[in-house]
mmCIF file of C-alpha atoms and ligand atoms in Angstrom:
data_model
loop_
_atom_site.group_PDB
_atom_site.id
_atom_site.type_symbol
_atom_site.label_atom_id
_atom_site.label_comp_id
_atom_site.label_asym_id
_atom_site.label_seq_id
_atom_site.Cartn_x
_atom_site.Cartn_y
_atom_site.Cartn_z
ATOM 1 C CA MET A 1 0.165 -0.323 -0.034
ATOM 2 C CA ASN A 2 1.031 3.646 -0.323
ATOM 3 C CA THR A 3 2.264 3.915 3.155
ATOM 4 C CA LYS A 4 2.779 7.677 3.086
ATOM 5 C CA SER A 5 -0.849 8.049 3.604
ATOM 6 C CA ASN A 6 -3.238 6.789 6.583
ATOM 7 C CA LYS A 7 -6.054 8.137 4.229
ATOM 8 C CA ILE A 8 -8.594 5.583 3.545
ATOM 9 C CA VAL A 9 -10.877 7.005 0.450
ATOM 10 C CA ILE A 10 -14.333 5.056 -0.151
ATOM 11 C CA VAL A 11 -16.351 5.452 -3.395
ATOM 12 C CA GLY A 12 -19.681 4.195 -3.535
ATOM 13 C CA SER A 13 -23.439 4.481 -2.546
ATOM 14 C CA SER A 14 -25.576 6.171 -0.434
ATOM 15 C CA ASN A 15 -28.899 5.179 0.268
ATOM 16 C CA THR A 16 -31.816 5.540 2.675
ATOM 17 C CA ASP A 17 -33.067 2.414 4.109
ATOM 18 C CA MET A 18 -37.078 1.722 4.423
ATOM 19 C CA VAL A 19 -36.996 -1.513 6.585
ATOM 20 C CA VAL A 20 -39.628 -3.817 7.573
ATOM 21 C CA ARG A 21 -39.081 -6.448 9.751
ATOM 22 C CA CYS A 22 -41.413 -9.820 9.184
ATOM 23 C CA THR A 23 -41.416 -13.143 10.441
ATOM 24 C CA ARG A 24 -40.616 -14.811 6.855
ATOM 25 C CA MET A 25 -40.110 -13.045 3.522
ATOM 26 C CA PRO A 26 -42.951 -12.934 1.221
ATOM 27 C CA ARG A 27 -42.970 -15.044 -1.335
ATOM 28 C CA PRO A 28 -43.621 -13.576 -5.107
ATOM 29 C CA GLY A 29 -47.608 -12.043 -4.869
ATOM 30 C CA GLU A 30 -47.769 -12.537 -1.227
ATOM 31 C CA THR A 31 -48.216 -9.904 1.324
ATOM 32 C CA VAL A 32 -46.682 -10.583 4.933
ATOM 33 C CA LEU A 33 -48.073 -8.586 7.616
ATOM 34 C CA GLY A 34 -44.892 -6.838 9.270
ATOM 35 C CA GLY A 35 -44.020 -6.036 12.632
ATOM 36 C CA GLU A 36 -41.990 -3.119 12.746
ATOM 37 C CA PHE A 37 -40.958 -0.331 10.181
ATOM 38 C CA MET A 38 -37.676 1.571 10.300
ATOM 39 C CA MET A 39 -35.781 4.230 8.088
ATOM 40 C CA ASN A 40 -32.313 4.452 8.365
ATOM 41 C CA PRO A 41 -29.071 5.645 6.600
ATOM 42 C CA GLY A 42 -27.941 3.024 4.401
ATOM 43 C CA GLY A 43 -26.092 2.190 1.223
ATOM 44 C CA LYS A 44 -22.951 0.174 0.756
ATOM 45 C CA GLY A 45 -20.327 2.727 0.238
ATOM 46 C CA ALA A 46 -22.032 4.838 3.039
ATOM 47 C CA ASN A 47 -21.799 1.869 5.233
ATOM 48 C CA GLN A 48 -18.466 0.973 4.562
ATOM 49 C CA ALA A 49 -17.137 4.724 4.866
ATOM 50 C CA VAL A 50 -19.018 4.969 8.612
ATOM 51 C CA ALA A 51 -17.567 1.437 9.836
ATOM 52 C CA VAL A 52 -13.859 3.004 8.849
ATOM 53 C CA ALA A 53 -14.935 6.159 10.735
ATOM 54 C CA ARG A 54 -16.123 4.705 13.610
ATOM 55 C CA LEU A 55 -13.194 2.291 13.938
ATOM 56 C CA GLY A 56 -10.827 4.853 13.957
ATOM 57 C CA GLY A 57 -9.948 5.366 10.137
ATOM 58 C CA ASN A 58 -9.299 8.576 8.288
ATOM 59 C CA ALA A 59 -12.506 8.514 6.128
ATOM 60 C CA PHE A 60 -12.856 10.207 2.529
ATOM 61 C CA PHE A 61 -16.552 9.754 0.865
ATOM 62 C CA VAL A 62 -16.662 10.011 -2.956
ATOM 63 C CA GLY A 63 -20.384 9.613 -3.926
ATOM 64 C CA MET A 64 -23.434 11.127 -5.528
ATOM 65 C CA VAL A 65 -26.795 12.243 -3.871
ATOM 66 C CA GLY A 66 -30.062 13.628 -5.343
ATOM 67 C CA ASP A 67 -31.122 17.323 -4.807
ATOM 68 C CA ASP A 68 -33.748 15.891 -2.063
ATOM 69 C CA ILE A 69 -34.187 15.707 1.572
ATOM 70 C CA PHE A 70 -32.817 12.198 1.466
ATOM 71 C CA GLY A 71 -29.463 13.634 -0.080
ATOM 72 C CA SER A 72 -28.869 16.493 2.333
ATOM 73 C CA GLN A 73 -29.650 14.054 5.405
ATOM 74 C CA THR A 74 -27.204 11.703 3.998
ATOM 75 C CA ARG A 75 -24.294 14.301 3.552
ATOM 76 C CA SER A 76 -24.917 15.838 7.453
ATOM 77 C CA GLN A 77 -25.047 11.900 8.605
ATOM 78 C CA LEU A 78 -21.859 11.323 7.275
ATOM 79 C CA ALA A 79 -20.381 14.251 8.111
ATOM 80 C CA GLY A 80 -21.651 14.469 11.865
ATOM 81 C CA GLU A 81 -19.243 10.640 11.784
ATOM 82 C CA GLY A 82 -16.370 12.689 11.057
ATOM 83 C CA ILE A 83 -16.307 11.541 7.215
ATOM 84 C CA ASP A 84 -14.756 14.420 4.672
ATOM 85 C CA VAL A 85 -18.260 14.770 2.544
ATOM 86 C CA SER A 86 -16.540 17.360 0.461
ATOM 87 C CA PHE A 87 -16.432 15.011 -2.350
ATOM 88 C CA VAL A 88 -19.921 14.053 -2.590
ATOM 89 C CA GLY A 89 -21.729 15.530 -5.779
ATOM 90 C CA THR A 90 -25.541 16.820 -5.986
ATOM 91 C CA ALA A 91 -27.367 14.953 -9.364
ATOM 92 C CA ALA A 92 -29.739 17.879 -10.066
ATOM 93 C CA GLY A 93 -33.169 16.710 -10.572
ATOM 94 C CA CYS A 94 -32.681 13.246 -9.381
ATOM 95 C CA ALA A 95 -33.624 11.372 -6.274
ATOM 96 C CA SER A 96 -31.178 10.185 -4.003
ATOM 97 C CA GLY A 97 -30.946 6.167 -3.666
ATOM 98 C CA VAL A 98 -33.257 4.254 -1.699
ATOM 99 C CA ALA A 99 -33.220 0.642 -0.421
ATOM 100 C CA LEU A 100 -36.782 -1.029 0.350
ATOM 101 C CA ILE A 101 -35.209 -3.929 2.595
ATOM 102 C CA ASN A 102 -37.097 -6.952 4.316
ATOM 103 C CA VAL A 103 -35.816 -8.619 7.465
ATOM 104 C CA ASP A 104 -37.126 -11.945 8.574
ATOM 105 C CA ALA A 105 -37.096 -13.563 12.103
ATOM 106 C CA GLU A 106 -33.474 -14.980 11.298
ATOM 107 C CA GLY A 107 -31.914 -12.035 10.754
ATOM 108 C CA GLU A 108 -31.734 -12.365 6.941
ATOM 109 C CA ASN A 109 -32.358 -9.608 4.346
ATOM 110 C CA SER A 110 -33.605 -9.275 1.310
ATOM 111 C CA ILE A 111 -33.037 -6.083 -0.527
ATOM 112 C CA SER A 112 -34.069 -4.059 -3.488
ATOM 113 C CA VAL A 113 -32.564 -0.581 -4.147
ATOM 114 C CA ALA A 114 -33.441 2.542 -6.642
ATOM 115 C CA SER A 115 -30.323 3.395 -7.421
ATOM 116 C CA GLY A 116 -31.111 7.173 -8.247
ATOM 117 C CA ALA A 117 -28.313 9.697 -8.158
ATOM 118 C CA ASN A 118 -25.692 6.607 -7.264
ATOM 119 C CA ALA A 119 -26.323 5.511 -10.813
ATOM 120 C CA ARG A 120 -24.856 9.206 -11.929
ATOM 121 C CA LEU A 121 -21.759 8.870 -10.280
ATOM 122 C CA MET A 122 -19.295 9.093 -13.714
ATOM 123 C CA PRO A 123 -15.561 8.430 -14.225
ATOM 124 C CA SER A 124 -15.858 12.198 -15.079
ATOM 125 C CA ASP A 125 -16.613 12.758 -11.114
ATOM 126 C CA ILE A 126 -13.477 10.723 -10.191
ATOM 127 C CA GLU A 127 -11.199 12.512 -12.557
ATOM 128 C CA ALA A 128 -12.282 16.180 -10.672
ATOM 129 C CA VAL A 129 -11.592 14.382 -7.378
ATOM 130 C CA SER A 130 -8.532 12.519 -8.714
ATOM 131 C CA GLY A 131 -6.378 14.352 -6.028
ATOM 132 C CA VAL A 132 -7.742 12.733 -2.990
ATOM 133 C CA ILE A 133 -7.401 9.342 -4.577
ATOM 134 C CA VAL A 134 -4.098 9.329 -5.668
ATOM 135 C CA GLY A 135 -3.234 10.811 -2.449
ATOM 136 C CA ALA A 136 -5.022 7.617 -0.381
ATOM 137 C CA GLY A 137 -3.193 4.512 1.254
ATOM 138 C CA ILE A 138 -6.394 2.429 0.469
ATOM 139 C CA LEU A 139 -9.397 3.100 -2.288
ATOM 140 C CA LEU A 140 -12.237 0.475 -0.849
ATOM 141 C CA MET A 141 -15.073 0.166 -3.712
ATOM 142 C CA GLN A 142 -18.332 -2.011 -4.231
ATOM 143 C CA LEU A 143 -20.587 -2.244 -7.001
ATOM 144 C CA GLU A 144 -23.602 0.106 -6.312
ATOM 145 C CA VAL A 145 -22.333 2.901 -8.811
ATOM 146 C CA PRO A 146 -21.662 2.338 -12.274
ATOM 147 C CA VAL A 147 -18.923 -0.349 -12.838
ATOM 148 C CA GLU A 148 -17.163 1.882 -15.602
ATOM 149 C CA THR A 149 -16.608 4.546 -12.639
ATOM 150 C CA VAL A 150 -15.277 1.859 -10.134
ATOM 151 C CA ALA A 151 -12.756 0.807 -13.159
ATOM 152 C CA TYR A 152 -11.834 4.116 -13.814
ATOM 153 C CA ALA A 153 -11.074 4.964 -9.986
ATOM 154 C CA ALA A 154 -9.048 1.867 -9.754
ATOM 155 C CA ARG A 155 -7.298 2.318 -12.410
ATOM 156 C CA LEU A 156 -5.890 5.541 -11.059
ATOM 157 C CA ALA A 157 -5.429 4.640 -7.844
ATOM 158 C CA LYS A 158 -3.284 1.580 -8.846
ATOM 159 C CA SER A 159 -1.510 3.441 -10.896
ATOM 160 C CA HIS A 160 -0.529 5.816 -7.898
ATOM 161 C CA GLY A 161 0.645 2.617 -5.774
ATOM 162 C CA VAL A 162 -2.556 2.937 -4.088
ATOM 163 C CA THR A 163 -4.092 -0.100 -2.526
ATOM 164 C CA VAL A 164 -7.441 -0.888 -4.507
ATOM 165 C CA VAL A 165 -9.739 -2.898 -2.659
ATOM 166 C CA LEU A 166 -13.164 -3.861 -4.168
ATOM 167 C CA ASN A 167 -16.150 -5.505 -2.290
ATOM 168 C CA PRO A 168 -18.069 -6.935 -5.611
ATOM 169 C CA ALA A 169 -21.809 -6.178 -3.959
ATOM 170 C CA PRO A 170 -24.315 -6.932 -4.946
ATOM 171 C CA ALA A 171 -23.753 -9.411 -6.933
ATOM 172 C CA PRO A 172 -22.741 -8.387 -10.556
ATOM 173 C CA ALA A 173 -25.135 -9.810 -13.309
ATOM 174 C CA ASP A 174 -22.153 -10.137 -15.744
ATOM 175 C CA THR A 175 -18.464 -11.571 -15.160
ATOM 176 C CA LEU A 176 -16.635 -8.177 -14.274
ATOM 177 C CA PRO A 177 -14.359 -6.644 -16.511
ATOM 178 C CA PRO A 178 -10.747 -8.095 -16.498
ATOM 179 C CA GLU A 179 -8.995 -4.717 -16.822
ATOM 180 C CA LEU A 180 -10.905 -4.032 -13.550
ATOM 181 C CA LEU A 181 -9.739 -6.886 -11.715
ATOM 182 C CA GLU A 182 -6.161 -6.397 -12.812
ATOM 183 C CA ASN A 183 -6.379 -3.164 -11.078
ATOM 184 C CA VAL A 184 -7.571 -4.883 -7.549
ATOM 185 C CA ASP A 185 -5.183 -6.054 -4.701
ATOM 186 C CA ILE A 186 -7.719 -7.024 -2.606
ATOM 187 C CA LEU A 187 -10.976 -8.737 -3.661
ATOM 188 C CA ILE A 188 -13.779 -9.255 -1.008
ATOM 189 C CA PRO A 189 -16.805 -11.075 -2.349
ATOM 190 C CA ASN A 190 -19.296 -13.373 -0.436
ATOM 191 C CA ARG A 191 -20.473 -16.559 -1.685
ATOM 192 C CA THR A 192 -23.077 -15.340 -4.111
ATOM 193 C CA GLU A 193 -20.649 -12.700 -5.471
ATOM 194 C CA LEU A 194 -17.891 -15.123 -5.771
ATOM 195 C CA GLU A 195 -20.181 -17.381 -7.736
ATOM 196 C CA MET A 196 -21.443 -14.852 -9.924
ATOM 197 C CA ILE A 197 -17.661 -13.722 -10.686
ATOM 198 C CA SER A 198 -16.227 -16.916 -11.299
ATOM 199 C CA GLY A 199 -19.200 -18.843 -12.911
ATOM 200 C CA HIS A 200 -18.608 -21.857 -10.210
ATOM 201 C CA ASP A 201 -21.421 -23.160 -7.804
ATOM 202 C CA CYS A 202 -20.630 -22.043 -4.587
ATOM 203 C CA SER A 203 -23.495 -23.543 -2.314
ATOM 204 C CA GLY A 204 -21.180 -26.023 -0.998
ATOM 205 C CA SER A 205 -17.442 -25.831 -1.180
ATOM 206 C CA VAL A 206 -16.093 -22.650 -2.897
ATOM 207 C CA ASP A 207 -12.520 -24.466 -3.506
ATOM 208 C CA GLU A 208 -13.108 -24.417 -7.274
ATOM 209 C CA ALA A 209 -14.648 -20.954 -7.765
ATOM 210 C CA VAL A 210 -11.405 -20.023 -5.875
ATOM 211 C CA GLU A 211 -9.052 -21.645 -7.858
ATOM 212 C CA SER A 212 -10.657 -20.451 -10.964
ATOM 213 C CA LEU A 213 -9.662 -17.198 -10.153
ATOM 214 C CA ALA A 214 -5.754 -17.899 -9.645
ATOM 215 C CA GLY A 215 -5.072 -15.976 -12.773
ATOM 216 C CA ILE A 216 -7.134 -12.955 -12.659
ATOM 217 C CA GLY A 217 -4.540 -10.639 -11.458
ATOM 218 C CA VAL A 218 -6.143 -10.171 -7.715
ATOM 219 C CA GLY A 219 -3.129 -10.433 -4.935
ATOM 220 C CA THR A 220 -5.588 -11.492 -2.465
ATOM 221 C CA LEU A 221 -9.060 -12.778 -2.140
ATOM 222 C CA VAL A 222 -11.092 -12.881 0.894
ATOM 223 C CA VAL A 223 -14.385 -14.541 0.776
ATOM 224 C CA THR A 224 -16.403 -13.619 3.603
ATOM 225 C CA LEU A 225 -18.616 -16.795 4.494
ATOM 226 C CA GLY A 226 -21.170 -15.463 7.034
ATOM 227 C CA SER A 227 -21.394 -17.543 10.327
ATOM 228 C CA LYS A 228 -18.342 -19.371 9.072
ATOM 229 C CA GLY A 229 -16.089 -16.500 9.333
ATOM 230 C CA ALA A 230 -13.814 -15.610 6.058
ATOM 231 C CA LEU A 231 -11.335 -17.378 4.025
ATOM 232 C CA ILE A 232 -8.193 -15.560 2.984
ATOM 233 C CA CYS A 233 -6.395 -16.802 -0.289
ATOM 234 C CA ARG A 234 -3.154 -15.431 -1.580
ATOM 235 C CA ASN A 235 0.031 -17.187 -2.441
ATOM 236 C CA GLY A 236 -1.537 -20.470 -3.314
ATOM 237 C CA GLU A 237 -2.653 -20.677 0.417
ATOM 238 C CA ARG A 238 -5.725 -20.992 1.963
ATOM 239 C CA ARG A 239 -6.640 -20.087 5.628
ATOM 240 C CA LEU A 240 -9.933 -19.869 7.531
ATOM 241 C CA MET A 241 -10.231 -17.062 10.121
ATOM 242 C CA PRO A 242 -13.393 -18.156 11.861
ATOM 243 C CA ALA A 243 -16.370 -15.826 12.690
ATOM 244 C CA PHE A 244 -17.434 -14.879 16.150
ATOM 245 C CA LYS A 245 -20.269 -16.794 17.683
ATOM 246 C CA VAL A 246 -23.621 -14.341 18.360
ATOM 247 C CA LYS A 247 -26.846 -14.806 17.897
ATOM 248 C CA PRO A 248 -28.077 -12.705 14.686
ATOM 249 C CA VAL A 249 -30.705 -10.116 14.693
ATOM 250 C CA ASP A 250 -30.157 -8.318 11.537
ATOM 251 C CA THR A 251 -27.222 -9.129 9.138
ATOM 252 C CA THR A 252 -27.513 -5.743 6.996
ATOM 253 C CA ALA A 253 -24.167 -4.478 6.759
ATOM 254 C CA ALA A 254 -22.026 -7.449 8.132
ATOM 255 C CA GLY A 255 -20.273 -7.196 4.683
ATOM 256 C CA ASP A 256 -19.887 -3.675 4.669
ATOM 257 C CA THR A 257 -18.396 -3.454 8.441
ATOM 258 C CA PHE A 258 -16.082 -6.416 7.747
ATOM 259 C CA CYS A 259 -14.760 -4.324 4.511
ATOM 260 C CA GLY A 260 -14.234 -1.094 6.433
ATOM 261 C CA ALA A 261 -12.817 -2.724 9.456
ATOM 262 C CA LEU A 262 -10.358 -4.831 7.071
ATOM 263 C CA CYS A 263 -9.108 -1.436 5.536
ATOM 264 C CA VAL A 264 -8.682 -0.030 8.895
ATOM 265 C CA ALA A 265 -6.262 -2.471 10.301
ATOM 266 C CA LEU A 266 -4.370 -2.352 6.917
ATOM 267 C CA ALA A 267 -4.335 1.383 7.417
ATOM 268 C CA GLU A 268 -2.957 0.950 10.758
ATOM 269 C CA GLY A 269 -0.049 -1.546 9.234
ATOM 270 C CA ARG A 270 -1.641 -4.963 10.492
ATOM 271 C CA PRO A 271 -1.400 -8.135 8.668
ATOM 272 C CA ILE A 272 -4.193 -9.478 6.520
ATOM 273 C CA ASP A 273 -4.841 -12.188 8.880
ATOM 274 C CA GLU A 274 -4.948 -9.824 11.565
ATOM 275 C CA ALA A 275 -7.143 -7.420 9.727
ATOM 276 C CA VAL A 276 -9.462 -10.769 8.745
ATOM 277 C CA THR A 277 -9.896 -10.998 12.406
ATOM 278 C CA PHE A 278 -10.790 -7.558 12.821
ATOM 279 C CA GLY A 279 -13.265 -7.672 10.254
ATOM 280 C CA ASN A 280 -15.175 -10.698 11.633
ATOM 281 C CA LEU A 281 -15.276 -9.189 15.025
ATOM 282 C CA ALA A 282 -16.523 -6.013 13.918
ATOM 283 C CA ALA A 283 -19.261 -7.537 11.752
ATOM 284 C CA SER A 284 -20.084 -10.179 14.550
ATOM 285 C CA ILE A 285 -21.430 -7.247 16.571
ATOM 286 C CA THR A 286 -23.062 -5.456 13.844
ATOM 287 C CA VAL A 287 -25.147 -8.828 13.311
ATOM 288 C CA THR A 288 -26.586 -8.492 16.739
ATOM 289 C CA ARG A 289 -28.143 -4.866 15.877
ATOM 290 C CA ALA A 290 -31.102 -3.881 13.944
ATOM 291 C CA GLY A 291 -30.404 -1.715 10.750
ATOM 292 C CA ALA A 292 -27.346 -0.731 8.651
ATOM 293 C CA GLN A 293 -25.351 2.026 9.637
ATOM 294 C CA ASN A 294 -27.155 1.944 13.267
ATOM 295 C CA ALA A 295 -25.853 -1.445 13.720
ATOM 296 C CA ILE A 296 -22.364 -0.863 13.188
ATOM 297 C CA PRO A 297 -19.937 -0.793 16.440
ATOM 298 C CA THR A 298 -17.133 1.680 17.319
ATOM 299 C CA ARG A 299 -13.471 1.406 18.026
ATOM 300 C CA ALA A 300 -13.965 0.934 21.933
ATOM 301 C CA GLU A 301 -16.966 -1.489 21.361
ATOM 302 C CA VAL A 302 -14.513 -3.941 19.129
ATOM 303 C CA ASP A 303 -12.028 -3.451 21.659
ATOM 304 C CA ARG A 304 -14.052 -4.291 24.968
ATOM 305 C CA ALA A 305 -15.229 -7.358 22.769
ATOM 306 C CA ALA A 306 -11.859 -8.511 22.024
ATOM 307 C CA SER A 307 -10.736 -8.464 25.388
ATOM 308 C CA LEU A 308 -13.534 -10.500 26.545
HETATM 309 P P1 ATP B 401 -24.984 -8.885 4.625
HETATM 310 O O1 ATP B 401 -25.062 -8.558 2.661
HETATM 311 O O2 ATP B 401 -25.916 -9.510 5.166
HETATM 312 O O3 ATP B 401 -24.336 -7.368 4.804
HETATM 313 P P2 ATP B 401 -22.675 -10.208 3.272
HETATM 314 O O4 ATP B 401 -23.333 -11.527 2.682
HETATM 315 O O5 ATP B 401 -22.273 -9.276 2.450
HETATM 316 O O6 ATP B 401 -23.675 -9.878 4.551
HETATM 317 P P3 ATP B 401 -21.691 -12.106 4.861
HETATM 318 O O7 ATP B 401 -20.377 -12.798 4.673
HETATM 319 O O8 ATP B 401 -22.808 -12.815 5.067
HETATM 320 O O9 ATP B 401 -21.134 -11.179 4.151
HETATM 321 O O10 ATP B 401 -20.847 -11.730 6.236
HETATM 322 C C1 ATP B 401 -19.944 -10.748 6.380
HETATM 323 C C2 ATP B 401 -19.123 -11.162 7.350
HETATM 324 O O11 ATP B 401 -19.786 -10.772 8.668
HETATM 325 C C3 ATP B 401 -18.679 -12.615 8.101
HETATM 326 O O12 ATP B 401 -17.376 -13.029 7.244
HETATM 327 C C4 ATP B 401 -18.723 -12.712 9.214
HETATM 328 O O13 ATP B 401 -17.259 -12.158 9.980
HETATM 329 C C5 ATP B 401 -19.514 -11.603 9.598
HETATM 330 N N1 ATP B 401 -20.755 -12.584 10.147
HETATM 331 C C6 ATP B 401 -21.994 -12.334 9.268
HETATM 332 N N2 ATP B 401 -22.752 -13.276 9.838
HETATM 333 C C7 ATP B 401 -22.644 -13.408 10.934
HETATM 334 C C8 ATP B 401 -23.023 -14.466 12.103
HETATM 335 N N3 ATP B 401 -24.248 -15.050 11.613
HETATM 336 N N4 ATP B 401 -22.252 -14.777 13.167
HETATM 337 C C9 ATP B 401 -21.335 -13.999 13.043
HETATM 338 N N5 ATP B 401 -20.532 -13.181 12.170
HETATM 339 C C10 ATP B 401 -21.356 -13.153 10.760
HETATM 340 O O1 RIB B 402 -24.945 -3.609 2.290
HETATM 341 C C1 RIB B 402 -26.242 -3.385 3.051
HETATM 342 C C2 RIB B 402 -26.531 -2.370 2.097
HETATM 343 O O2 RIB B 402 -27.272 -2.771 0.761
HETATM 344 C C3 RIB B 402 -28.065 -1.375 2.705
HETATM 345 O O3 RIB B 402 -27.823 -0.283 3.642
HETATM 346 C C4 RIB B 402 -28.740 -0.849 1.436
HETATM 347 O O4 RIB B 402 -28.883 0.479 1.446
HETATM 348 C C5 RIB B 402 -28.174 -1.724 0.189
HETATM 349 O O5 RIB B 402 -27.227 -0.941 -0.515
#
């Protein structure tokens, strides 16, 4: 990584999450009466930026909001977390991102997203803020903004020695462009995302999928495996870092917390296995609470859990 800088730049989405907790997921055509409604700040990019900031990292968020009430709430919410939001643009005449989320009694979720302004974050917007990206130690991204924007930012960062971390979420409908993957240092998919990227079934073992990605140019692959933890794959070796045992209430933003935490630990100069353990611990706290950003722990909470 670019050891000159402790800055972590997060390029990605922000959403307002409309959440209904229900006993079980509705089937197509069915209505399930829900118990509770919550409106929370979310979006994978913003969640990861909040995780970085709460866990003690130096966070800069690059994104796009609409010129509506949700956009201004997002901006002030993120600024209130100590995140630098001077690189967040406003798309005129456009709605901010919104996610509709169902959470069932086991804490599992299903999410549909109206991207709104997130879909308007263009490579030219990245070019306009290139200074903050090339001056970072780590660039962290997801796939809720256009893939060509992600690819542009990855290329720019990589060519300046910035460590590029990609969480390919949500799972892409198509295989990812090879020129994007070539510029990624650390790829962090969950099972579904690994399956989509590799084209191999990941419902059981992920071995075949991991092997198939050996030649794509990504230095380190970290596969998140929910309650099983995360698998580190690098230099032909694999190491499973087990999850912490908790009773899940709502898994929303578990992956986001994991990615943010991993980047904070790397920015502190910790090795990848310690960074993954830190990610597992932070994410295990997130799954015990409702909501996305509401659920992400502070550094003090993670340190306290580590000492138990
Ligand atoms: P989500 O989309 O629900 O935010 P994800 O599908 O992107 O999550 P997962 O692999 O489910 O990612 O979870 C990410 C990390 O969160 C795991 O690697 C693990 O550290 C932690 N985690 C998730 N579920 C649990 C659980 N039930 N118990 C403990 N830790 C968990
Ligand atoms: O990863 C969780 C996030 O996915 C939610 O906050 C929702 O906004 C969707 O983007």
